[in-house]
C-alpha atoms as a printed R data frame, in Angstrom:
    type eleno elety resid chain resno      x      y       z
1   ATOM     1    CA   UNK     A     1  6.435 88.580 -47.189
2   ATOM     2    CA   UNK     A     2  6.826 91.068 -50.046
3   ATOM     3    CA   UNK     A     3  9.159 90.533 -52.994
4   ATOM     4    CA   UNK     A     4 11.219 93.475 -51.751
5   ATOM     5    CA   UNK     A     5 11.665 91.861 -48.336
6   ATOM     6    CA   UNK     A     6 12.708 88.568 -49.917
7   ATOM     7    CA   UNK     A     7 15.146 90.365 -52.191
8   ATOM     8    CA   UNK     A     8 16.614 92.169 -49.175
9   ATOM     9    CA   UNK     A     9 17.187 88.930 -47.270
10  ATOM    10    CA   UNK     A    10 18.699 87.270 -50.334
11  ATOM    11    CA   UNK     A    11 21.069 90.193 -50.751
12  ATOM    12    CA   UNK     A    12 22.134 89.948 -47.106
13  ATOM    13    CA   UNK     A    13 23.007 86.259 -47.374
14  ATOM    14    CA   UNK     A    14 26.579 85.389 -48.276
15  ATOM    15    CA   UNK     A    15 28.529 82.151 -48.545
16  ATOM    16    CA   UNK     A    16 30.511 82.768 -45.355
17  ATOM    17    CA   UNK     A    17 27.358 83.214 -43.249
18  ATOM    18    CA   UNK     A    18 25.923 80.023 -44.718
19  ATOM    19    CA   UNK     A    19 29.113 78.130 -43.909
20  ATOM    20    CA   UNK     A    20 29.222 79.482 -40.360
21  ATOM    21    CA   UNK     A    21 25.622 78.488 -39.655
22  ATOM    22    CA   UNK     A    22 26.201 75.016 -41.088
23  ATOM    23    CA   UNK     A    23 29.213 74.450 -38.840
24  ATOM    24    CA   UNK     A    24 27.387 75.787 -35.769
25  ATOM    25    CA   UNK     A    25 24.574 73.335 -36.526
26  ATOM    26    CA   UNK     A    26 27.046 70.474 -36.817
27  ATOM    27    CA   UNK     A    27 29.335 71.281 -33.883
28  ATOM    28    CA   UNK     A    28 27.018 73.095 -31.473
29  ATOM    29    CA   UNK     A    29 29.304 75.997 -30.541
30  ATOM    30    CA   UNK     A    30 30.935 79.065 -32.079
31  ATOM    31    CA   UNK     A    31 34.380 77.936 -30.975
32  ATOM    32    CA   UNK     A    32 34.068 74.515 -32.617
33  ATOM    33    CA   UNK     A    33 32.586 76.095 -35.747
34  ATOM    34    CA   UNK     A    34 35.521 78.509 -35.920
35  ATOM    35    CA   UNK     A    35 38.005 75.637 -35.558
36  ATOM    36    CA   UNK     A    36 36.293 73.685 -38.346
37  ATOM    37    CA   UNK     A    37 36.434 76.709 -40.653
38  ATOM    38    CA   UNK     A    38 39.952 77.734 -39.697
39  ATOM    39    CA   UNK     A    39 38.799 81.110 -38.341
40  ATOM    40    CA   UNK     A    40 39.023 82.791 -34.955
41  ATOM    41    CA   UNK     A    41 35.989 82.684 -32.699
42  ATOM    42    CA   UNK     A    42 35.591 86.515 -32.762
43  ATOM    43    CA   UNK     A    43 35.596 86.443 -36.573
44  ATOM    44    CA   UNK     A    44 32.752 83.919 -36.600
45  ATOM    45    CA   UNK     A    45 30.769 85.973 -34.063
46  ATOM    46    CA   UNK     A    46 31.302 89.112 -36.126
47  ATOM    47    CA   UNK     A    47 30.073 87.331 -39.272
48  ATOM    48    CA   UNK     A    48 26.795 86.429 -37.561
49  ATOM    49    CA   UNK     A    49 26.468 89.886 -36.002
50  ATOM    50    CA   UNK     A    50 26.828 91.582 -39.413
51  ATOM    51    CA   UNK     A    51 24.024 89.437 -40.810
52  ATOM    52    CA   UNK     A    52 21.792 90.263 -37.842
53  ATOM    53    CA   UNK     A    53 22.491 94.000 -38.230
54  ATOM    54    CA   UNK     A    54 21.614 93.895 -41.933
55  ATOM    55    CA   UNK     A    55 18.433 91.856 -41.546
56  ATOM    56    CA   UNK     A    56 17.220 92.127 -37.947
57  ATOM    57    CA   UNK     A    57 17.137 88.304 -37.822
58  ATOM    58    CA   UNK     A    58 19.059 86.497 -35.070
59  ATOM    59    CA   UNK     A    59 20.620 83.197 -36.103
60  ATOM    60    CA   UNK     A    60 21.944 82.123 -32.671
61  ATOM    61    CA   UNK     A    61 20.804 82.636 -29.105
62  ATOM    62    CA   UNK     A    62 22.480 82.126 -25.754
63  ATOM    63    CA   UNK     A    63 21.416 79.205 -23.575
64  ATOM    64    CA   UNK     A    64 23.198 79.204 -20.231
65  ATOM    65    CA   UNK     A    65 26.922 79.371 -21.018
66  ATOM    66    CA   UNK     A    66 26.458 78.073 -24.548
67  ATOM    67    CA   UNK     A    67 24.599 78.960 -27.726
68  ATOM    68    CA   UNK     A    68 22.119 77.311 -30.033
69  ATOM    69    CA   UNK     A    69 20.578 78.137 -33.380
70  ATOM    70    CA   UNK     A    70 17.324 80.065 -33.364
71  ATOM    71    CA   UNK     A    71 14.430 78.884 -35.501
72  ATOM    72    CA   UNK     A    72 15.761 81.139 -38.279
73  ATOM    73    CA   UNK     A    73 19.209 79.656 -37.833
74  ATOM    74    CA   UNK     A    74 17.816 76.131 -38.119
75  ATOM    75    CA   UNK     A    75 15.998 77.070 -41.320
76  ATOM    76    CA   UNK     A    76 19.196 78.437 -42.824
77  ATOM    77    CA   UNK     A    77 21.177 75.380 -41.671
78  ATOM    78    CA   UNK     A    78 18.644 73.113 -43.374
79  ATOM    79    CA   UNK     A    79 19.294 74.869 -46.699
80  ATOM    80    CA   UNK     A    80 23.006 75.455 -46.127
81  ATOM    81    CA   UNK     A    81 24.394 72.525 -48.110
82  ATOM    82    CA   UNK     A    82 22.279 73.283 -51.192
83  ATOM    83    CA   UNK     A    83 23.058 77.019 -50.976
84  ATOM    84    CA   UNK     A    84 26.806 76.471 -50.636
85  ATOM    85    CA   UNK     A    85 26.840 73.958 -53.502
86  ATOM    86    CA   UNK     A    86 24.893 76.324 -55.758
87  ATOM    87    CA   UNK     A    87 27.235 79.239 -55.020
88  ATOM    88    CA   UNK     A    88 30.297 77.059 -55.573
89  ATOM    89    CA   UNK     A    89 28.771 75.804 -58.822
90  ATOM    90    CA   UNK     A    90 28.353 79.390 -59.992
91  ATOM    91    CA   UNK     A    91 31.954 80.159 -59.065
92  ATOM    92    CA   UNK     A    92 33.008 76.977 -60.828
93  ATOM    93    CA   UNK     A    93 31.239 77.889 -64.029
94  ATOM    94    CA   UNK     A    94 33.071 81.205 -64.030
95  ATOM    95    CA   UNK     A    95 36.316 79.276 -63.589
96  ATOM    96    CA   UNK     A    96 35.320 77.056 -66.521
97  ATOM    97    CA   UNK     A    97 34.982 80.142 -68.690
98  ATOM    98    CA   UNK     A    98 38.604 80.903 -67.778
99  ATOM    99    CA   UNK     A    99 39.594 77.419 -68.927
100 ATOM   100    CA   UNK     A   100 39.544 75.654 -65.529
101 ATOM   101    CA   UNK     A   101 42.823 77.284 -64.569
102 ATOM   102    CA   UNK     A   102 41.713 77.209 -60.933
103 ATOM   103    CA   UNK     A   103 39.472 75.180 -58.696
104 ATOM   104    CA   UNK     A   104 39.463 72.782 -55.757
105 ATOM   105    CA   UNK     A   105 38.408 69.195 -55.169
106 ATOM   106    CA   UNK     A   106 38.217 67.776 -51.643
107 ATOM   107    CA   UNK     A   107 38.391 64.018 -52.049
108 ATOM   108    CA   UNK     A   108 37.684 61.282 -49.505
109 ATOM   109    CA   UNK     A   109 37.944 57.527 -50.147
110 ATOM   110    CA   UNK     A   110 38.163 54.197 -48.365
111 ATOM   111    CA   UNK     A   111 41.598 52.804 -47.323
112 ATOM   112    CA   UNK     A   112 42.126 50.130 -49.979
113 ATOM   113    CA   UNK     A   113 41.596 52.781 -52.684
114 ATOM   114    CA   UNK     A   114 44.345 54.960 -51.175
115 ATOM   115    CA   UNK     A   115 47.267 53.025 -52.610
116 ATOM   116    CA   UNK     A   116 45.816 52.308 -56.040
117 ATOM   117    CA   UNK     A   117 42.821 54.199 -57.382
118 ATOM   118    CA   UNK     A   118 43.301 57.529 -55.580
119 ATOM   119    CA   UNK     A   119 46.925 58.193 -56.697
120 ATOM   120    CA   UNK     A   120 45.966 57.462 -60.304
121 ATOM   121    CA   UNK     A   121 42.984 59.797 -60.046
122 ATOM   122    CA   UNK     A   122 45.015 62.652 -58.550
123 ATOM   123    CA   UNK     A   123 47.737 62.201 -61.188
124 ATOM   124    CA   UNK     A   124 45.234 62.111 -64.062
125 ATOM   125    CA   UNK     A   125 43.435 65.202 -62.790
126 ATOM   126    CA   UNK     A   126 46.729 67.038 -62.278
127 ATOM   127    CA   UNK     A   127 47.891 66.203 -65.809
128 ATOM   128    CA   UNK     A   128 44.644 67.389 -67.408
129 ATOM   129    CA   UNK     A   129 44.004 70.396 -65.133
130 ATOM   130    CA   UNK     A   130 47.193 71.462 -63.321
131 ATOM   131    CA   UNK     A   131 45.455 74.488 -61.823
132 ATOM   132    CA   UNK     A   132 43.005 72.374 -59.845
133 ATOM   133    CA   UNK     A   133 44.070 71.785 -56.231
134 ATOM   134    CA   UNK     A   134 43.204 68.383 -54.740
135 ATOM   135    CA   UNK     A   135 43.134 67.467 -51.066
136 ATOM   136    CA   UNK     A   136 42.594 63.926 -49.833
137 ATOM   137    CA   UNK     A   137 41.388 62.323 -46.606
138 ATOM   138    CA   UNK     A   138 40.955 58.588 -46.009
139 ATOM   139    CA   UNK     A   139 37.706 57.328 -44.461
140 ATOM   140    CA   UNK     A   140 35.422 54.310 -44.507
141 ATOM   141    CA   UNK     A   141 32.174 54.771 -46.512
142 ATOM   142    CA   UNK     A   142 29.860 55.859 -43.652
143 ATOM   143    CA   UNK     A   143 32.312 58.572 -42.563
144 ATOM   144    CA   UNK     A   144 32.954 59.567 -46.195
145 ATOM   145    CA   UNK     A   145 29.228 60.041 -46.864
146 ATOM   146    CA   UNK     A   146 28.974 62.119 -43.684
147 ATOM   147    CA   UNK     A   147 31.883 64.291 -44.870
148 ATOM   148    CA   UNK     A   148 30.060 65.122 -48.111
149 ATOM   149    CA   UNK     A   149 26.857 65.882 -46.234
150 ATOM   150    CA   UNK     A   150 28.729 68.239 -43.871
151 ATOM   151    CA   UNK     A   151 30.568 69.893 -46.798
152 ATOM   152    CA   UNK     A   152 33.955 68.667 -45.598
153 ATOM   153    CA   UNK     A   153 34.390 66.858 -48.927
154 ATOM   154    CA   UNK     A   154 33.246 67.439 -52.512
155 ATOM   155    CA   UNK     A   155 33.593 63.876 -53.748
156 ATOM   156    CA   UNK     A   156 33.556 60.572 -51.861
157 ATOM   157    CA   UNK     A   157 34.615 57.224 -53.307
158 ATOM   158    CA   UNK     A   158 32.738 54.511 -51.440
159 ATOM   159    CA   UNK     A   159 31.751 50.866 -51.752
160 ATOM   160    CA   UNK     A   160 28.820 48.638 -50.870
161 ATOM   161    CA   UNK     A   161 28.210 44.912 -50.789
162 ATOM   162    CA   UNK     A   162 25.140 43.228 -52.300
163 ATOM   163    CA   UNK     A   163 22.545 42.878 -49.585
164 ATOM   164    CA   UNK     A   164 24.587 45.015 -47.190
165 ATOM   165    CA   UNK     A   165 22.412 45.534 -44.091
166 ATOM   166    CA   UNK     A   166 24.414 48.644 -43.173
167 ATOM   167    CA   UNK     A   167 24.697 50.163 -46.633
168 ATOM   168    CA   UNK     A   168 25.851 53.805 -46.188
169 ATOM   169    CA   UNK     A   169 24.137 54.797 -49.444
170 ATOM   170    CA   UNK     A   170 20.588 54.399 -48.135
171 ATOM   171    CA   UNK     A   171 19.123 56.668 -45.446
172 ATOM   172    CA   UNK     A   172 22.418 58.381 -44.575
173 ATOM   173    CA   UNK     A   173 22.904 59.469 -48.205
174 ATOM   174    CA   UNK     A   174 19.368 60.792 -48.661
175 ATOM   175    CA   UNK     A   175 19.519 64.123 -50.464
176 ATOM   176    CA   UNK     A   176 22.966 63.417 -51.939
177 ATOM   177    CA   UNK     A   177 23.860 62.143 -55.413
178 ATOM   178    CA   UNK     A   178 25.094 58.534 -55.432
179 ATOM   179    CA   UNK     A   179 26.196 56.881 -58.646
180 ATOM   180    CA   UNK     A   180 27.795 53.472 -59.197
181 ATOM   181    CA   UNK     A   181 30.890 53.600 -61.380
182 ATOM   182    CA   UNK     A   182 32.210 50.048 -61.295
183 ATOM   183    CA   UNK     A   183 32.469 46.688 -59.591
184 ATOM   184    CA   UNK     A   184 35.405 45.256 -57.685
185 ATOM   185    CA   UNK     A   185 35.958 41.462 -57.585
186 ATOM   186    CA   UNK     A   186 36.278 39.765 -54.190
187 ATOM   187    CA   UNK     A   187 39.014 37.152 -53.903
188 ATOM   188    CA   UNK     A   188 39.730 34.349 -51.477
189 ATOM   189    CA   UNK     A   189 43.220 34.511 -49.988
190 ATOM   190    CA   UNK     A   190 44.658 31.100 -49.146
191 ATOM   191    CA   UNK     A   191 48.009 29.783 -47.881
192 ATOM   192    CA   UNK     A   192 50.158 28.327 -50.622
193 ATOM   193    CA   UNK     A   193 49.561 24.589 -50.610
194 ATOM   194    CA   UNK     A   194 46.015 24.829 -49.203
195 ATOM   195    CA   UNK     A   195 43.904 21.983 -50.682
196 ATOM   196    CA   UNK     A   196 41.348 24.480 -52.060
197 ATOM   197    CA   UNK     A   197 44.091 26.332 -53.973
198 ATOM   198    CA   UNK     A   198 44.164 23.498 -56.516
199 ATOM   199    CA   UNK     A   199 40.789 24.688 -57.856
200 ATOM   200    CA   UNK     A   200 40.354 27.569 -60.293
201 ATOM   201    CA   UNK     A   201 37.378 28.825 -58.261
202 ATOM   202    CA   UNK     A   202 36.480 27.974 -54.670
203 ATOM   203    CA   UNK     A   203 33.134 27.370 -53.021
204 ATOM   204    CA   UNK     A   204 33.153 28.943 -49.549
205 ATOM   205    CA   UNK     A   205 31.514 25.803 -48.178
206 ATOM   206    CA   UNK     A   206 34.818 23.994 -48.782
207 ATOM   207    CA   UNK     A   207 36.385 26.292 -46.156
208 ATOM   208    CA   UNK     A   208 33.802 25.781 -43.415
209 ATOM   209    CA   UNK     A   209 36.379 24.175 -41.087
210 ATOM   210    CA   UNK     A   210 39.118 26.785 -41.638
211 ATOM   211    CA   UNK     A   211 39.761 29.686 -39.265
212 ATOM   212    CA   UNK     A   212 39.035 33.059 -40.876
213 ATOM   213    CA   UNK     A   213 40.694 36.473 -40.755
214 ATOM   214    CA   UNK     A   214 38.096 39.259 -40.931
215 ATOM   215    CA   UNK     A   215 38.549 42.890 -41.954
216 ATOM   216    CA   UNK     A   216 36.606 46.104 -41.300
217 ATOM   217    CA   UNK     A   217 33.185 45.780 -39.611
218 ATOM   218    CA   UNK     A   218 31.289 45.986 -42.906
219 ATOM   219    CA   UNK     A   219 33.693 43.530 -44.585
220 ATOM   220    CA   UNK     A   220 33.239 41.194 -41.630
221 ATOM   221    CA   UNK     A   221 29.469 41.493 -42.010
222 ATOM   222    CA   UNK     A   222 29.755 40.575 -45.679
223 ATOM   223    CA   UNK     A   223 31.844 37.503 -44.802
224 ATOM   224    CA   UNK     A   224 29.147 36.394 -42.365
225 ATOM   225    CA   UNK     A   225 26.443 36.825 -45.013
226 ATOM   226    CA   UNK     A   226 28.391 34.881 -47.657
227 ATOM   227    CA   UNK     A   227 29.181 32.089 -45.224
228 ATOM   228    CA   UNK     A   228 25.546 31.928 -44.128
229 ATOM   229    CA   UNK     A   229 24.497 31.567 -47.772
230 ATOM   230    CA   UNK     A   230 27.036 28.728 -48.077
231 ATOM   231    CA   UNK     A   231 25.523 26.997 -45.037
232 ATOM   232    CA   UNK     A   232 28.026 27.628 -42.260
233 ATOM   233    CA   UNK     A   233 29.154 30.132 -39.648
234 ATOM   234    CA   UNK     A   234 32.816 31.108 -40.055
235 ATOM   235    CA   UNK     A   235 35.140 30.717 -37.100
236 ATOM   236    CA   UNK     A   236 36.801 34.163 -37.020
237 ATOM   237    CA   UNK     A   237 40.202 33.816 -35.415
238 ATOM   238    CA   UNK     A   238 41.615 37.311 -36.065
239 ATOM   239    CA   UNK     A   239 40.384 40.730 -37.204
240 ATOM   240    CA   UNK     A   240 42.442 43.492 -38.810
241 ATOM   241    CA   UNK     A   241 41.771 46.366 -41.224
242 ATOM   242    CA   UNK     A   242 45.357 46.080 -42.507
243 ATOM   243    CA   UNK     A   243 45.210 44.065 -45.715
244 ATOM   244    CA   UNK     A   244 49.008 43.572 -45.749
245 ATOM   245    CA   UNK     A   245 48.680 42.042 -42.281
246 ATOM   246    CA   UNK     A   246 45.883 39.799 -43.579
247 ATOM   247    CA   UNK     A   247 48.205 38.361 -46.236
248 ATOM   248    CA   UNK     A   248 50.956 37.880 -43.651
249 ATOM   249    CA   UNK     A   249 48.605 35.960 -41.349
250 ATOM   250    CA   UNK     A   250 47.334 33.811 -44.215
251 ATOM   251    CA   UNK     A   251 50.921 33.069 -45.260
252 ATOM   252    CA   UNK     A   252 51.636 31.785 -41.751
253 ATOM   253    CA   UNK     A   253 48.665 29.420 -41.929
254 ATOM   254    CA   UNK     A   254 46.652 31.343 -39.325
255 ATOM   255    CA   UNK     A   255 43.520 31.393 -41.441
256 ATOM   256    CA   UNK     A   256 41.930 32.178 -44.794
257 ATOM   257    CA   UNK     A   257 40.397 35.488 -45.833
258 ATOM   258    CA   UNK     A   258 38.376 37.459 -48.357
259 ATOM   259    CA   UNK     A   259 39.942 40.606 -49.818
260 ATOM   260    CA   UNK     A   260 38.733 42.989 -52.537
261 ATOM   261    CA   UNK     A   261 40.837 43.401 -55.659
262 ATOM   262    CA   UNK     A   262 41.907 46.977 -54.825
263 ATOM   263    CA   UNK     A   263 43.374 45.793 -51.526
264 ATOM   264    CA   UNK     A   264 45.286 43.028 -53.285
265 ATOM   265    CA   UNK     A   265 46.586 45.483 -55.888
266 ATOM   266    CA   UNK     A   266 47.814 47.931 -53.245
267 ATOM   267    CA   UNK     A   267 51.013 46.020 -52.454
268 ATOM   268    CA   UNK     A   268 53.143 43.213 -53.909
269 ATOM   269    CA   UNK     A   269 51.552 39.803 -53.391
270 ATOM   270    CA   UNK     A   270 52.989 37.805 -50.516
271 ATOM   271    CA   UNK     A   271 54.907 34.910 -52.103
272 ATOM   272    CA   UNK     A   272 53.326 32.335 -49.809
273 ATOM   273    CA   UNK     A   273 49.674 33.101 -50.538
274 ATOM   274    CA   UNK     A   274 47.433 32.447 -53.520
275 ATOM   275    CA   UNK     A   275 44.157 34.114 -54.491
276 ATOM   276    CA   UNK     A   276 41.130 32.518 -56.093
277 ATOM   277    CA   UNK     A   277 37.724 33.769 -57.271
278 ATOM   278    CA   UNK     A   278 34.728 32.601 -55.284
279 ATOM   279    CA   UNK     A   279 32.360 30.140 -56.943
280 ATOM   280    CA   UNK     A   280 29.658 32.856 -56.984
281 ATOM   281    CA   UNK     A   281 32.023 35.452 -58.526
282 ATOM   282    CA   UNK     A   282 31.329 37.812 -55.605
283 ATOM   283    CA   UNK     A   283 31.897 41.547 -56.131
284 ATOM   284    CA   UNK     A   284 31.339 44.813 -54.334
285 ATOM   285    CA   UNK     A   285 30.079 47.977 -56.005
286 ATOM   286    CA   UNK     A   286 32.049 51.214 -56.183
287 ATOM   287    CA   UNK     A   287 30.214 54.525 -55.841
288 ATOM   288    CA   UNK     A   288 30.716 58.263 -56.202
289 ATOM   289    CA   UNK     A   289 28.912 60.430 -53.659
290 ATOM   290    CA   UNK     A   290 28.505 64.198 -54.091
291 ATOM   291    CA   UNK     A   291 26.139 66.932 -53.008
292 ATOM   292    CA   UNK     A   292 23.298 67.381 -55.463
293 ATOM   293    CA   UNK     A   293 24.345 69.709 -58.237
294 ATOM   294    CA   UNK     A   294 28.057 69.341 -57.444
295 ATOM   295    CA   UNK     A   295 28.739 68.068 -60.960
296 ATOM   296    CA   UNK     A   296 28.055 71.634 -62.128
297 ATOM   297    CA   UNK     A   297 31.248 72.686 -60.346
298 ATOM   298    CA   UNK     A   298 33.814 72.229 -63.142
299 ATOM   299    CA   UNK     A   299 36.641 70.981 -60.910
300 ATOM   300    CA   UNK     A   300 34.359 68.341 -59.395
301 ATOM   301    CA   UNK     A   301 33.015 67.410 -62.841
302 ATOM   302    CA   UNK     A   302 36.588 66.986 -64.071
303 ATOM   303    CA   UNK     A   303 37.375 64.687 -61.138
304 ATOM   304    CA   UNK     A   304 34.257 62.594 -61.798
305 ATOM   305    CA   UNK     A   305 35.141 62.297 -65.480
306 ATOM   306    CA   UNK     A   306 38.721 61.290 -64.662
307 ATOM   307    CA   UNK     A   307 37.560 58.627 -62.177
308 ATOM   308    CA   UNK     A   308 34.990 57.171 -64.565
309 ATOM   309    CA   UNK     A   309 37.662 57.044 -67.263
310 ATOM   310    CA   UNK     A   310 40.012 55.155 -64.946
311 ATOM   311    CA   UNK     A   311 37.242 52.720 -64.008
312 ATOM   312    CA   UNK     A   312 36.440 52.077 -67.673
């Protein structure tokens, strides 16, 4: 292909076409893509038709009563995330020249960060850059990583456990930027008066005969791994993602639990429970996940800097 032909195709590409193709690839229909983008279905069809008229390249084709991406459409979808990030980075740098008086950060984070870390981050970013708009959605790490990959989020705050067999920062985050920005202590939650509460730190093996209250699937998996390392299989009596409910159950003597520090900091401590470090000083790692190159977008860079400052 000649340089002129390449230049012509590059000139015909625009951010909206890239976004449309990415959403068609993800959702499999024009209607669903339009819903995801907040457009009407005719507007999405017209966007693709304009590109085809300018270039002679079809991006979608009809199959029965539905549509699918053509080979050209699949090629564009494969590059869509990088293209969109690069264009947004360019727009962001222009905003930086204006003093970051405008910009947008779409944030997603896990539930126990919602009541503690996230409000502080949004407040700090708003104080430093009041022109930057922030939106927030709560999601567990695997869903948060997927949101960044699909360009539904600019920045994900996630966590992982040492030895996590289902770590969302491995294959599912391939091609994204993942950086650790801190560690979060894990604490045992015990009923007041529990024999183990007399110790400053507690070996999990001392709780082998207690019933346990487990949390999210990945937290439950971590409990099983820690207990296995301590030489026992925990008897899980109850499961709930609600960390306030966990404390209430522990207070009633229904079991013991492990909770991360952010979850414990999210609400006042129940007066009838105590927390203790584990003998191994167990922690989980906190991560930032972005598209590659997203730190060149000034609003995203400002959010990363604010979060790392809070963590420090």
